PDB file of C-alpha atoms in Angstrom:
ATOM      1  CA  MET J   1     -17.740  80.659 -38.152  1.00 57.00           C
ATOM      2  CA  PRO J   2     -16.406  83.349 -40.641  1.00 60.00           C
ATOM      3  CA  GLN J   3     -16.671  82.424 -44.329  1.00 62.00           C
ATOM      4  CA  LEU J   4     -13.590  82.057 -46.267  1.00 59.00           C
ATOM      5  CA  PRO J   5     -13.118  84.281 -49.420  1.00 59.00           C
ATOM      6  CA  LYS J   6     -13.983  82.467 -52.580  1.00 58.00           C
ATOM      7  CA  PRO J   7     -10.935  81.525 -54.567  1.00 56.00           C
ATOM      8  CA  LEU J   8     -10.186  83.612 -57.608  1.00 55.00           C
ATOM      9  CA  HIS J   9     -10.524  82.031 -61.119  1.00 53.00           C
ATOM     10  CA  PRO J  10      -7.027  81.426 -62.490  1.00 54.00           C
ATOM     11  CA  LEU J  11      -7.610  83.994 -65.353  1.00 51.00           C
ATOM     12  CA  SER J  12      -8.927  86.781 -63.070  1.00 51.00           C
ATOM     13  CA  ARG J  13      -5.821  87.036 -60.965  1.00 52.00           C
ATOM     14  CA  SER J  14      -4.324  89.645 -63.215  1.00 54.00           C
ATOM     15  CA  LYS J  15      -5.875  92.915 -63.048  1.00 57.00           C
ATOM     16  CA  ARG J  16      -4.345  94.018 -66.273  1.00 60.00           C
ATOM     17  CA  PRO J  17      -6.049  93.108 -69.491  1.00 62.00           C
ATOM     18  CA  ARG J  18      -4.442  90.716 -71.930  1.00 59.00           C
ATOM     19  CA  PRO J  19      -3.260  92.495 -74.970  1.00 61.00           C
ATOM     20  CA  LEU J  20      -5.236  91.736 -78.189  1.00 50.00           C
ATOM     21  CA  PRO J  21      -3.316  90.508 -81.177  1.00 53.00           C
ATOM     22  CA  LYS J  22      -2.239  93.271 -83.739  1.00 54.00           C
ATOM     23  CA  VAL J  23      -4.579  93.035 -86.678  1.00 48.00           C
ATOM     24  CA  PRO J  24      -3.931  95.086 -89.819  1.00 46.00           C
ATOM     25  CA  LEU J  25      -6.383  97.695 -90.763  1.00 71.00           C
ATOM     26  CA  GLN J  26      -6.654  96.353 -94.127  1.00 85.00           C
ATOM     27  CA  PRO J  27      -4.329  93.791 -95.723  1.00 89.00           C
ATOM     28  CA  VAL J  28      -2.615  94.676 -99.010  1.00 92.00           C
ATOM     29  CA  ALA J  29      -1.892  91.599-101.271  1.00 94.00           C
ATOM     30  CA  CYS J  30      -0.261  90.658-104.560  1.00 95.00           C
ATOM     31  CA  LYS J  31      -3.089  90.982-107.163  1.00 93.00           C
ATOM     32  CA  TYR J  32      -2.184  87.851-108.756  1.00 93.00           C
ATOM     33  CA  CYS J  33      -1.714  85.129-106.069  1.00 94.00           C
ATOM     34  CA  ARG J  34      -3.197  87.034-103.017  1.00 92.00           C
ATOM     35  CA  THR J  35      -0.034  86.889-100.932  1.00 94.00           C
ATOM     36  CA  CYS J  36      -0.245  89.483 -98.173  1.00 94.00           C
ATOM     37  CA  ILE J  37       2.399  92.102 -98.856  1.00 95.00           C
ATOM     38  CA  THR J  38       1.683  94.825 -96.425  1.00 93.00           C
ATOM     39  CA  SER J  39      -1.068  96.702 -94.603  1.00 90.00           C
ATOM     40  CA  SER J  40      -2.858 100.092 -94.877  1.00 87.00           C
ATOM     41  CA  LYS J  41      -1.614 100.477 -91.311  1.00 88.00           C
ATOM     42  CA  VAL J  42       1.993 101.320 -92.657  1.00 91.00           C
ATOM     43  CA  LEU J  43       0.829 103.455 -95.770  1.00 89.00           C
ATOM     44  CA  VAL J  44       2.630 106.740 -95.821  1.00 88.00           C
ATOM     45  CA  HIS J  45      -0.152 109.352 -96.174  1.00 82.00           C
ATOM     46  CA  PRO J  46       0.355 111.961 -98.917  1.00 80.00           C
ATOM     47  CA  ASP J  47      -0.330 114.847 -96.403  1.00 78.00           C
ATOM     48  CA  SER J  48       2.971 113.859 -94.689  1.00 80.00           C
ATOM     49  CA  PHE J  49       5.066 114.128 -97.905  1.00 81.00           C
ATOM     50  CA  PRO J  50       7.332 117.184 -97.723  1.00 81.00           C
ATOM     51  CA  ASN J  51       8.171 119.406-100.660  1.00 66.00           C
ATOM     52  CA  LYS J  52       4.693 119.429-101.861  1.00 66.00           C
ATOM     53  CA  SER J  53       4.942 115.860-103.368  1.00 67.00           C
ATOM     54  CA  ARG J  54       1.485 114.563-103.411  1.00 67.00           C
ATOM     55  CA  ARG J  55       1.385 111.857-106.306  1.00 78.00           C
ATOM     56  CA  MET J  56       3.744 109.007-106.427  1.00 84.00           C
ATOM     57  CA  ARG J  57       4.192 107.336-109.847  1.00 87.00           C
ATOM     58  CA  GLY J  58       5.799 103.912-110.526  1.00 88.00           C
ATOM     59  CA  PHE J  59       6.958 102.545-113.793  1.00 88.00           C
ATOM     60  CA  ASN J  60       3.496 101.328-114.533  1.00 89.00           C
ATOM     61  CA  GLY J  61       1.270 104.342-113.085  1.00 90.00           C
ATOM     62  CA  LYS J  62      -0.065 105.253-109.670  1.00 91.00           C
ATOM     63  CA  ALA J  63       1.871 104.085-106.721  1.00 91.00           C
ATOM     64  CA  SER J  64       1.636 104.334-102.867  1.00 92.00           C
ATOM     65  CA  LEU J  65       4.433 104.478-100.439  1.00 93.00           C
ATOM     66  CA  PHE J  66       4.673 101.885 -97.385  1.00 95.00           C
ATOM     67  CA  THR J  67       7.079 101.825 -94.525  1.00 94.00           C
ATOM     68  CA  GLU J  68       7.040  97.955 -94.254  1.00 95.00           C
ATOM     69  CA  VAL J  69       6.719  95.025 -96.655  1.00 96.00           C
ATOM     70  CA  SER J  70       6.815  91.339 -96.023  1.00 95.00           C
ATOM     71  CA  ASN J  71       6.691  88.223 -98.355  1.00 96.00           C
ATOM     72  CA  VAL J  72       8.833  89.906-100.922  1.00 97.00           C
ATOM     73  CA  HIS J  73      12.143  89.557-102.534  1.00 97.00           C
ATOM     74  CA  LEU J  74      14.486  92.366-103.041  1.00 97.00           C
ATOM     75  CA  SER J  75      16.746  92.608-105.989  1.00 97.00           C
ATOM     76  CA  ALA J  76      20.316  93.871-105.945  1.00 97.00           C
ATOM     77  CA  PRO J  77      20.584  97.718-105.474  1.00 97.00           C
ATOM     78  CA  THR J  78      20.893  99.703-108.726  1.00 96.00           C
ATOM     79  CA  VAL J  79      20.961 103.397-109.396  1.00 96.00           C
ATOM     80  CA  GLN J  80      18.002 104.738-111.274  1.00 94.00           C
ATOM     81  CA  LEU J  81      17.704 108.182-112.743  1.00 93.00           C
ATOM     82  CA  MET J  82      13.990 109.360-111.980  1.00 89.00           C
ATOM     83  CA  THR J  83      12.144 112.695-112.471  1.00 86.00           C
ATOM     84  CA  THR J  84      13.214 113.777-108.948  1.00 87.00           C
ATOM     85  CA  GLY J  85      16.908 112.739-109.237  1.00 90.00           C
ATOM     86  CA  ALA J  86      19.120 109.793-108.963  1.00 95.00           C
ATOM     87  CA  HIS J  87      17.943 107.078-106.543  1.00 95.00           C
ATOM     88  CA  THR J  88      19.474 103.678-105.434  1.00 97.00           C
ATOM     89  CA  ILE J  89      16.609 101.124-105.478  1.00 96.00           C
ATOM     90  CA  GLN J  90      15.766  97.515-105.008  1.00 97.00           C
ATOM     91  CA  GLU J  91      13.234  96.016-107.098  1.00 97.00           C
ATOM     92  CA  ILE J  92      10.340  94.375-105.077  1.00 97.00           C
ATOM     93  CA  THR J  93       8.856  91.134-106.411  1.00 97.00           C
ATOM     94  CA  CYS J  94       6.208  88.827-104.639  1.00 96.00           C
ATOM     95  CA  SER J  95       7.999  85.839-103.046  1.00 96.00           C
ATOM     96  CA  THR J  96       5.243  83.378-104.191  1.00 95.00           C
ATOM     97  CA  CYS J  97       4.548  84.316-107.884  1.00 96.00           C
ATOM     98  CA  THR J  98       7.522  86.655-108.515  1.00 95.00           C
ATOM     99  CA  THR J  99       5.134  89.387-109.832  1.00 95.00           C
ATOM    100  CA  TYR J 100       6.928  92.847-109.979  1.00 96.00           C
ATOM    101  CA  LEU J 101       5.352  94.883-107.244  1.00 97.00           C
ATOM    102  CA  GLY J 102       7.558  98.154-107.067  1.00 96.00           C
ATOM    103  CA  TRP J 103      10.811  99.060-105.357  1.00 96.00           C
ATOM    104  CA  LYS J 104      12.429 100.004-102.103  1.00 97.00           C
ATOM    105  CA  ILE J 105      14.349 103.413-102.008  1.00 96.00           C
ATOM    106  CA  VAL J 106      17.785 102.586-100.494  1.00 97.00           C
ATOM    107  CA  ARG J 107      19.342 106.035-101.070  1.00 96.00           C
ATOM    108  CA  ALA J 108      18.180 109.211-102.619  1.00 94.00           C
ATOM    109  CA  HIS J 109      21.120 111.143-104.098  1.00 95.00           C
ATOM    110  CA  GLU J 110      19.294 114.486-103.856  1.00 93.00           C
ATOM    111  CA  ARG J 111      19.096 116.125-100.382  1.00 92.00           C
ATOM    112  CA  THR J 112      15.351 117.059-100.845  1.00 89.00           C
ATOM    113  CA  GLU J 113      14.377 113.630-101.479  1.00 90.00           C
ATOM    114  CA  GLN J 114      16.349 111.882 -98.684  1.00 92.00           C
ATOM    115  CA  TRP J 115      13.099 111.455 -96.772  1.00 91.00           C
ATOM    116  CA  LYS J 116      12.217 108.631 -98.998  1.00 92.00           C
ATOM    117  CA  GLU J 117      15.133 106.463 -98.017  1.00 95.00           C
ATOM    118  CA  GLY J 118      13.869 103.142 -96.565  1.00 96.00           C
ATOM    119  CA  ILE J 119      10.415 103.553 -98.043  1.00 95.00           C
ATOM    120  CA  CYS J 120       8.853 101.106-100.361  1.00 96.00           C
ATOM    121  CA  LEU J 121       6.919 102.240-103.482  1.00 95.00           C
ATOM    122  CA  LEU J 122       4.336  99.643-104.554  1.00 95.00           C
ATOM    123  CA  GLU J 123       2.618  99.924-107.849  1.00 95.00           C
ATOM    124  CA  VAL J 124      -1.241 100.207-107.485  1.00 92.00           C
ATOM    125  CA  GLU J 125      -1.782  97.928-110.720  1.00 92.00           C
ATOM    126  CA  SER J 126      -0.106  95.121-108.743  1.00 93.00           C
ATOM    127  CA  LEU J 127      -2.114  95.390-105.536  1.00 93.00           C
ATOM    128  CA  PHE J 128      -5.195  93.875-104.212  1.00 91.00           C
ATOM    129  CA  THR J 129      -6.892  95.190-100.940  1.00 83.00           C
ATOM    130  CA  SER J 130      -9.651  92.589-100.337  1.00 65.00           C
ATOM    131  CA  MET J 131      -8.538  89.352 -98.928  1.00 44.00           C
ATOM    132  CA  VAL J 132     -11.713  87.575-100.044  1.00 46.00           C
ATOM    133  CA  PRO J 133     -10.431  84.496-101.996  1.00 46.00           C
ATOM    134  CA  PRO J 134     -11.412  83.956-105.632  1.00 44.00           C
ATOM    135  CA  PRO J 135     -13.847  81.362-106.670  1.00 42.00           C
ATOM    136  CA  SER J 136     -12.493  77.967-106.714  1.00 43.00           C
ATOM    137  CA  PRO J 137     -11.285  76.635-109.077  1.00 43.00           C
ATOM    138  CA  THR J 138     -10.122  79.831-110.743  1.00 41.00           C
ATOM    139  CA  TYR J 139      -8.686  80.590-114.047  1.00 41.00           C
ATOM    140  CA  PRO J 140      -7.054  83.968-114.457  1.00 42.00           C
ATOM    141  CA  MET J 141      -8.299  85.576-117.604  1.00 38.00           C
ATOM    142  CA  GLU J 142      -7.032  89.012-118.572  1.00 40.00           C
ATOM    143  CA  GLY J 143      -7.739  90.647-115.067  1.00 41.00           C
ATOM    144  CA  HIS J 144     -10.777  88.741-114.330  1.00 40.00           C
ATOM    145  CA  TRP J 145     -11.729  85.402-112.449  1.00 38.00           C
ATOM    146  CA  ARG J 146     -13.848  82.961-114.099  1.00 37.00           C
ATOM    147  CA  SER J 147     -15.511  80.264-112.239  1.00 35.00           C
ATOM    148  CA  PRO J 148     -16.273  77.261-114.479  1.00 38.00           C
ATOM    149  CA  SER J 149     -19.431  76.532-112.557  1.00 40.00           C
ATOM    150  CA  SER J 150     -21.068  79.881-112.884  1.00 40.00           C
ATOM    151  CA  GLY J 151     -19.744  80.796-116.564  1.00 42.00           C
ATOM    152  CA  SER J 152     -19.711  84.502-115.346  1.00 40.00           C
ATOM    153  CA  ASP J 153     -16.980  87.006-114.991  1.00 41.00           C
ATOM    154  CA  THR J 154     -16.318  88.678-111.849  1.00 40.00           C
ATOM    155  CA  SER J 155     -13.795  91.600-111.083  1.00 40.00           C
ATOM    156  CA  SER J 156     -10.541  90.449-109.775  1.00 41.00           C
ATOM    157  CA  GLY J 157     -10.604  93.011-106.836  1.00 42.00           C
ATOM    158  CA  SER J 158     -10.375  96.527-106.155  1.00 42.00           C
ATOM    159  CA  SER J 159      -6.985  98.389-106.793  1.00 43.00           C
ATOM    160  CA  PHE J 160      -5.514 100.113-103.817  1.00 46.00           C
ATOM    161  CA  ASP J 161      -5.965 103.771-103.992  1.00 44.00           C
ATOM    162  CA  HIS J 162      -5.281 106.456-101.423  1.00 41.00           C
TER     163      HIS J 162
END
């Protein structure tokens, strides 16, 4: 009597592999409350900037450009005069703690700057790139986290730099 083929396992019927969930390369969070804001996956690399623009500066210093952000609030659009010309921007704040993070460029009024439209400029000073939670309980103290049990200061995290 011929043998019947063994029944296939229910999960092995599909020959196509299941797609893995999308995981950000490195989360970028609000420095103060650790809410995830964006990912290094959507960072606009300086080599892709046209017109020899290599360094981005925010109101508070170094900044990086990102194509997507989440968990933020956008202000009403305003026109801001910057070193590269007039831009219509919306300020970006953290939706959890309302910390100022940067701005979204809604419109660049100079033709040479129009490549920035729709891009978000986030201030490096306000970002945190390691999602390791601070010790618990925590007390923010001038940019450091102090754990009452250890009595020692530890750095509040690395700043995001490209």
